[in-house]
Amino acid sequence: MATTVTLSFRDPRIELAHGAGGKATRRLIEGLFLPLLANPVLLELADAALLHVGESRLALTTDAFVVKPLRFPGGSIAELAVFGTVNDLAVAGARPLALSAAFILEAGIGSDLLQAEVEAMARAAAEAGVTVVTGDTKVVEHGSADGIYIATTGLGLVDPRVSLGAGQVRPGDQILVSGPVGDHGVTILLARGDLDLEADLESDTRPITPLVQAVIEAAAPGLRWMRDPTRGGVASALNELARDCGHGIVLFEEAIPIREAVRGACEILGLDPLHVASEGQFLAVVAPDYAEAALAALHATPGGEGAALIGEVRPEPARTVLALTAYGGSRVVDMLVGDPLPRIC
Amino acid sequence: MATTVTLSFRDPRIELAHGAGGKATRRLIEGLFLPLLANPVLLELADAALLHVGESRLALTTDAFVVKPLRFPGGSIAELAVFGTVNDLAVAGARPLALSAAFILEAGIGSDLLQAEVEAMARAAAEAGVTVVTGDTKVVEHGSADGIYIATTGLGLVDPRVSLGAGQVRPGDQILVSGPVGDHGVTILLARGDLDLEADLESDTRPITPLVQAVIEAAAPGLRWMRDPTRGGVASALNELARDCGHGIVLFEEAIPIREAVRGACEILGLDPLHVASEGQFLAVVAPDYAEAALAALHATPGGEGAALIGEVRPEPARTVLALTAYGGSRVVDMLVGDPLPRIC
């Protein structure tokens, strides 16, 4: 839920940081898009909009993909475009009904490149159990785009058992993550080859639907909120939650699963792994009585072996994310500022 | 309905013509996208996909907008993005329930430009009676896009009284158009300023929902097929219909409403006005018993004063569009070939 609907965006021009998912993005969305397009559904600012049609609750979500490079270890732009949108539906508690895909192509690209991406899209859709039912293709002059951009929209049917939202979150609730975070963001950074760094690492892009489904089956009555920590990472997702629910989020830093390769690369690059995007993980806030069942369900589902309980909701510090270290210290985990990771998805 | 699902696209690279809505676009869609993403809904190749959810028939449609220039007489990219998608729903017989919008922004554009477009989007959505319920914003480096690209997706509820499709079309059916064609395409060409031509002309971008609604009220049982003649114009839309229904389409050339400014510009530029995009008109095929009522309903609706009966469906020449001239001659009206009108929407 947004706290403001006043036109307050004062940055004179659009910069890469406005697309990075951190503070600048938030400023643009809340200071410009929301006040101008204001309506109750948009104001919820969830990853997906909730619509009531007949007896059904539908979720609608859209994402543009401009990842660079187009292909990277573990995936490619079209795969990301399918899974990213399917995952936004999943964290809204919805199973995908249909996808649409709009392509913006740069004149001069090889048809083999496009074919490979449409093939990847088809494979990804099959893996996610959804079909691309409609689409559009535009071509712009050579130099007016960077190969291929894709915007996908997903329509999903919300599970009748769930009722999600920051407003449902209570002190005492437990915070789970489905697996190690930051793989995607670091993979993209390394794949660009600008850095003199290598790591045995792949993007984690995948459909999280089976994992979300397992949590719903095990803990639907206690499931409060879900989010996939893409642009801006775990830190930005949880800061938005802290602000929107009004409570404090306390993370047990040592409990957060992060691969050694991700941790090492982040140290060298001066990044906080909590700011780095995942594309195949999600955060879930679960009532205390259901946390154990939800975690067990994740562990029992293929791809959820690395799930962990990483924190809890407390009354204080209100509207803040705090990480407790192993040595009894603590640090405030802020949203991403600036854009160390342009065009990550 | 596509006639082929074989991977047959052999063009070595993507050119502007592949985005122009004519033959090359058709080759790309049917030779590459369809075979790879094949599923029954996509294979219908309608402007919107039809989905059954509970008791409701929903329409889902998506479009990317890359129009150049961003602002032009009579409209701008964001207005086009709203109306274009709302109109694709309308010709599927659907009223819009919700829109999503994904923005791809070029770093360095002024915030005032973006603000003006988001304001235009809000005004257009209000005019079309719909809200933008979810969105996404990505930013790419300066030089990796041309200002602003927008992809919109529309979800609509199909009127239970209509059953549309090329398969419904029968010889004897009448062909109506809602008003003069080609205004948008010629306006964009002139707005670029590359040509030493001026005309007192505006884009016709507008929501056609009220006009479509009037036709549905007056002639639902006899309404067979609708399409908005955007990229590729009336000629491409009707050629697709001729091919998909298997019958011949005969146009009465003198009856097709075309403004003098459009006709004049097309003559100078060597364009067939039937290949030029409209953004606020639609074609309707109506059973003979309902044609008069449908035309009267259009004439009685504000904005439909220029509607006309422009042709009919005949058994021959099968799968072909033929224009009969005032002097008793005839010419075959083919699909657009090449791309005389890049980035028209």
PDB file of N, CA and C in Angstrom, chain B residues 50-52 55-59 89-97 155-164 209-210 212-221 223 226:
ATOM      1  N   LEU B  50      -8.944 -15.590 -26.600  1.00  0.00           N
ATOM      2  CA  LEU B  50     -10.185 -15.835 -25.883  1.00  0.00           C
ATOM      3  C   LEU B  50      -9.928 -16.908 -24.824  1.00  0.00           C
ATOM      4  N   LEU B  51     -10.271 -16.597 -23.580  1.00  0.00           N
ATOM      5  CA  LEU B  51     -10.027 -17.519 -22.475  1.00  0.00           C
ATOM      6  C   LEU B  51     -11.326 -17.764 -21.724  1.00  0.00           C
ATOM      7  N   HIS B  52     -11.543 -18.980 -21.309  1.00  0.00           N
ATOM      8  CA  HIS B  52     -12.731 -19.308 -20.525  1.00  0.00           C
ATOM      9  C   HIS B  52     -12.327 -19.437 -19.063  1.00  0.00           C
ATOM     10  N   GLU B  55     -17.523 -18.944 -15.535  1.00  0.00           N
ATOM     11  CA  GLU B  55     -18.628 -18.765 -16.487  1.00  0.00           C
ATOM     12  C   GLU B  55     -18.311 -17.677 -17.514  1.00  0.00           C
ATOM     13  N   SER B  56     -17.177 -17.004 -17.366  1.00  0.00           N
ATOM     14  CA  SER B  56     -16.891 -15.830 -18.192  1.00  0.00           C
ATOM     15  C   SER B  56     -15.996 -16.172 -19.380  1.00  0.00           C
ATOM     16  N   ARG B  57     -16.213 -15.424 -20.472  1.00  0.00           N
ATOM     17  CA  ARG B  57     -15.270 -15.457 -21.581  1.00  0.00           C
ATOM     18  C   ARG B  57     -14.435 -14.204 -21.487  1.00  0.00           C
ATOM     19  N   LEU B  58     -13.134 -14.365 -21.334  1.00  0.00           N
ATOM     20  CA  LEU B  58     -12.236 -13.218 -21.209  1.00  0.00           C
ATOM     21  C   LEU B  58     -11.411 -13.078 -22.482  1.00  0.00           C
ATOM     22  N   ALA B  59     -11.066 -11.838 -22.799  1.00  0.00           N
ATOM     23  CA  ALA B  59     -10.173 -11.571 -23.924  1.00  0.00           C
ATOM     24  C   ALA B  59      -8.882 -10.981 -23.366  1.00  0.00           C
ATOM     25  N   LEU B  89      -9.363  -5.189 -27.774  1.00  0.00           N
ATOM     26  CA  LEU B  89     -10.401  -5.857 -26.978  1.00  0.00           C
ATOM     27  C   LEU B  89     -11.772  -5.638 -27.609  1.00  0.00           C
ATOM     28  N   ALA B  90     -12.030  -4.388 -28.021  1.00  0.00           N
ATOM     29  CA  ALA B  90     -13.351  -4.052 -28.565  1.00  0.00           C
ATOM     30  C   ALA B  90     -13.697  -4.925 -29.772  1.00  0.00           C
ATOM     31  N   VAL B  91     -12.730  -5.100 -30.692  1.00  0.00           N
ATOM     32  CA  VAL B  91     -13.036  -5.908 -31.884  1.00  0.00           C
ATOM     33  C   VAL B  91     -13.121  -7.401 -31.562  1.00  0.00           C
ATOM     34  N   ALA B  92     -12.725  -7.767 -30.356  1.00  0.00           N
ATOM     35  CA  ALA B  92     -12.985  -9.137 -29.896  1.00  0.00           C
ATOM     36  C   ALA B  92     -14.348  -9.204 -29.209  1.00  0.00           C
ATOM     37  N   GLY B  93     -15.084  -8.106 -29.223  1.00  0.00           N
ATOM     38  CA  GLY B  93     -16.399  -8.063 -28.581  1.00  0.00           C
ATOM     39  C   GLY B  93     -16.334  -7.883 -27.079  1.00  0.00           C
ATOM     40  N   ALA B  94     -15.207  -7.347 -26.607  1.00  0.00           N
ATOM     41  CA  ALA B  94     -14.982  -7.274 -25.157  1.00  0.00           C
ATOM     42  C   ALA B  94     -14.922  -5.835 -24.652  1.00  0.00           C
ATOM     43  N   ARG B  95     -15.478  -5.635 -23.465  1.00  0.00           N
ATOM     44  CA  ARG B  95     -15.307  -4.379 -22.751  1.00  0.00           C
ATOM     45  C   ARG B  95     -14.074  -4.516 -21.864  1.00  0.00           C
ATOM     46  N   PRO B  96     -13.270  -3.451 -21.771  1.00  0.00           N
ATOM     47  CA  PRO B  96     -12.034  -3.576 -20.991  1.00  0.00           C
ATOM     48  C   PRO B  96     -12.298  -3.674 -19.490  1.00  0.00           C
ATOM     49  N   LEU B  97     -11.628  -4.614 -18.839  1.00  0.00           N
ATOM     50  CA  LEU B  97     -11.688  -4.738 -17.378  1.00  0.00           C
ATOM     51  C   LEU B  97     -10.485  -4.079 -16.729  1.00  0.00           C
ATOM     52  N   LEU B 155      -7.129  -6.773 -20.488  1.00  0.00           N
ATOM     53  CA  LEU B 155      -8.009  -7.895 -20.154  1.00  0.00           C
ATOM     54  C   LEU B 155      -9.439  -7.394 -20.293  1.00  0.00           C
ATOM     55  N   GLY B 156     -10.264  -8.128 -21.005  1.00  0.00           N
ATOM     56  CA  GLY B 156     -11.641  -7.687 -21.225  1.00  0.00           C
ATOM     57  C   GLY B 156     -12.629  -8.819 -21.032  1.00  0.00           C
ATOM     58  N   LEU B 157     -13.875  -8.433 -20.833  1.00  0.00           N
ATOM     59  CA  LEU B 157     -14.958  -9.391 -20.667  1.00  0.00           C
ATOM     60  C   LEU B 157     -15.760  -9.401 -21.971  1.00  0.00           C
ATOM     61  N   VAL B 158     -15.836 -10.574 -22.603  1.00  0.00           N
ATOM     62  CA  VAL B 158     -16.489 -10.672 -23.908  1.00  0.00           C
ATOM     63  C   VAL B 158     -18.007 -10.641 -23.725  1.00  0.00           C
ATOM     64  N   ASP B 159     -18.659  -9.855 -24.545  1.00  0.00           N
ATOM     65  CA  ASP B 159     -20.112  -9.769 -24.515  1.00  0.00           C
ATOM     66  C   ASP B 159     -20.705 -11.147 -24.816  1.00  0.00           C
ATOM     67  N   PRO B 160     -21.574 -11.643 -23.956  1.00  0.00           N
ATOM     68  CA  PRO B 160     -22.092 -13.005 -24.159  1.00  0.00           C
ATOM     69  C   PRO B 160     -22.903 -13.142 -25.447  1.00  0.00           C
ATOM     70  N   ARG B 161     -23.314 -12.017 -26.030  1.00  0.00           N
ATOM     71  CA  ARG B 161     -24.153 -12.105 -27.231  1.00  0.00           C
ATOM     72  C   ARG B 161     -23.363 -12.324 -28.512  1.00  0.00           C
ATOM     73  N   VAL B 162     -22.049 -12.120 -28.478  1.00  0.00           N
ATOM     74  CA  VAL B 162     -21.318 -12.200 -29.745  1.00  0.00           C
ATOM     75  C   VAL B 162     -20.514 -13.489 -29.872  1.00  0.00           C
ATOM     76  N   SER B 163     -20.375 -13.916 -31.101  1.00  0.00           N
ATOM     77  CA  SER B 163     -19.548 -15.064 -31.433  1.00  0.00           C
ATOM     78  C   SER B 163     -18.847 -14.720 -32.742  1.00  0.00           C
ATOM     79  N   LEU B 164     -17.578 -14.299 -32.617  1.00  0.00           N
ATOM     80  CA  LEU B 164     -16.871 -13.722 -33.753  1.00  0.00           C
ATOM     81  C   LEU B 164     -15.778 -14.654 -34.257  1.00  0.00           C
ATOM     82  N   THR B 209     -14.690   1.627 -28.530  1.00  0.00           N
ATOM     83  CA  THR B 209     -15.647   0.844 -27.727  1.00  0.00           C
ATOM     84  C   THR B 209     -17.093   1.307 -27.896  1.00  0.00           C
ATOM     85  N   PRO B 210     -17.396   2.629 -27.833  1.00  0.00           N
ATOM     86  CA  PRO B 210     -18.806   3.022 -27.967  1.00  0.00           C
ATOM     87  C   PRO B 210     -19.394   2.650 -29.331  1.00  0.00           C
ATOM     88  N   VAL B 212     -18.362   0.116 -31.305  1.00  0.00           N
ATOM     89  CA  VAL B 212     -18.521  -1.339 -31.332  1.00  0.00           C
ATOM     90  C   VAL B 212     -19.749  -1.735 -30.517  1.00  0.00           C
ATOM     91  N   GLN B 213     -19.895  -1.084 -29.384  1.00  0.00           N
ATOM     92  CA  GLN B 213     -21.037  -1.382 -28.520  1.00  0.00           C
ATOM     93  C   GLN B 213     -22.351  -1.131 -29.265  1.00  0.00           C
ATOM     94  N   ALA B 214     -22.388  -0.034 -30.016  1.00  0.00           N
ATOM     95  CA  ALA B 214     -23.605   0.295 -30.772  1.00  0.00           C
ATOM     96  C   ALA B 214     -23.916  -0.784 -31.803  1.00  0.00           C
ATOM     97  N   VAL B 215     -22.876  -1.292 -32.465  1.00  0.00           N
ATOM     98  CA  VAL B 215     -23.078  -2.360 -33.450  1.00  0.00           C
ATOM     99  C   VAL B 215     -23.563  -3.636 -32.755  1.00  0.00           C
ATOM    100  N   ILE B 216     -22.983  -3.929 -31.611  1.00  0.00           N
ATOM    101  CA  ILE B 216     -23.410  -5.139 -30.883  1.00  0.00           C
ATOM    102  C   ILE B 216     -24.883  -5.022 -30.480  1.00  0.00           C
ATOM    103  N   GLU B 217     -25.262  -3.858 -29.955  1.00  0.00           N
ATOM    104  CA  GLU B 217     -26.660  -3.683 -29.530  1.00  0.00           C
ATOM    105  C   GLU B 217     -27.607  -3.857 -30.716  1.00  0.00           C
ATOM    106  N   ALA B 218     -27.184  -3.334 -31.876  1.00  0.00           N
ATOM    107  CA  ALA B 218     -28.093  -3.319 -33.031  1.00  0.00           C
ATOM    108  C   ALA B 218     -28.082  -4.620 -33.822  1.00  0.00           C
ATOM    109  N   ALA B 219     -26.951  -5.342 -33.767  1.00  0.00           N
ATOM    110  CA  ALA B 219     -26.792  -6.425 -34.739  1.00  0.00           C
ATOM    111  C   ALA B 219     -26.047  -7.648 -34.207  1.00  0.00           C
ATOM    112  N   ALA B 220     -26.049  -7.839 -32.890  1.00  0.00           N
ATOM    113  CA  ALA B 220     -25.253  -8.934 -32.313  1.00  0.00           C
ATOM    114  C   ALA B 220     -25.473 -10.278 -33.009  1.00  0.00           C
ATOM    115  N   PRO B 221     -26.713 -10.684 -33.283  1.00  0.00           N
ATOM    116  CA  PRO B 221     -26.878 -12.034 -33.861  1.00  0.00           C
ATOM    117  C   PRO B 221     -26.275 -12.146 -35.261  1.00  0.00           C
ATOM    118  N   LEU B 223     -23.497 -10.350 -36.257  1.00  0.00           N
ATOM    119  CA  LEU B 223     -22.119  -9.840 -36.268  1.00  0.00           C
ATOM    120  C   LEU B 223     -21.158 -11.024 -36.379  1.00  0.00           C
ATOM    121  N   MET B 226     -14.818  -8.722 -36.564  1.00  0.00           N
ATOM    122  CA  MET B 226     -14.406  -7.315 -36.498  1.00  0.00           C
ATOM    123  C   MET B 226     -12.883  -7.259 -36.445  1.00  0.00           C
TER     124      MET B 226
END
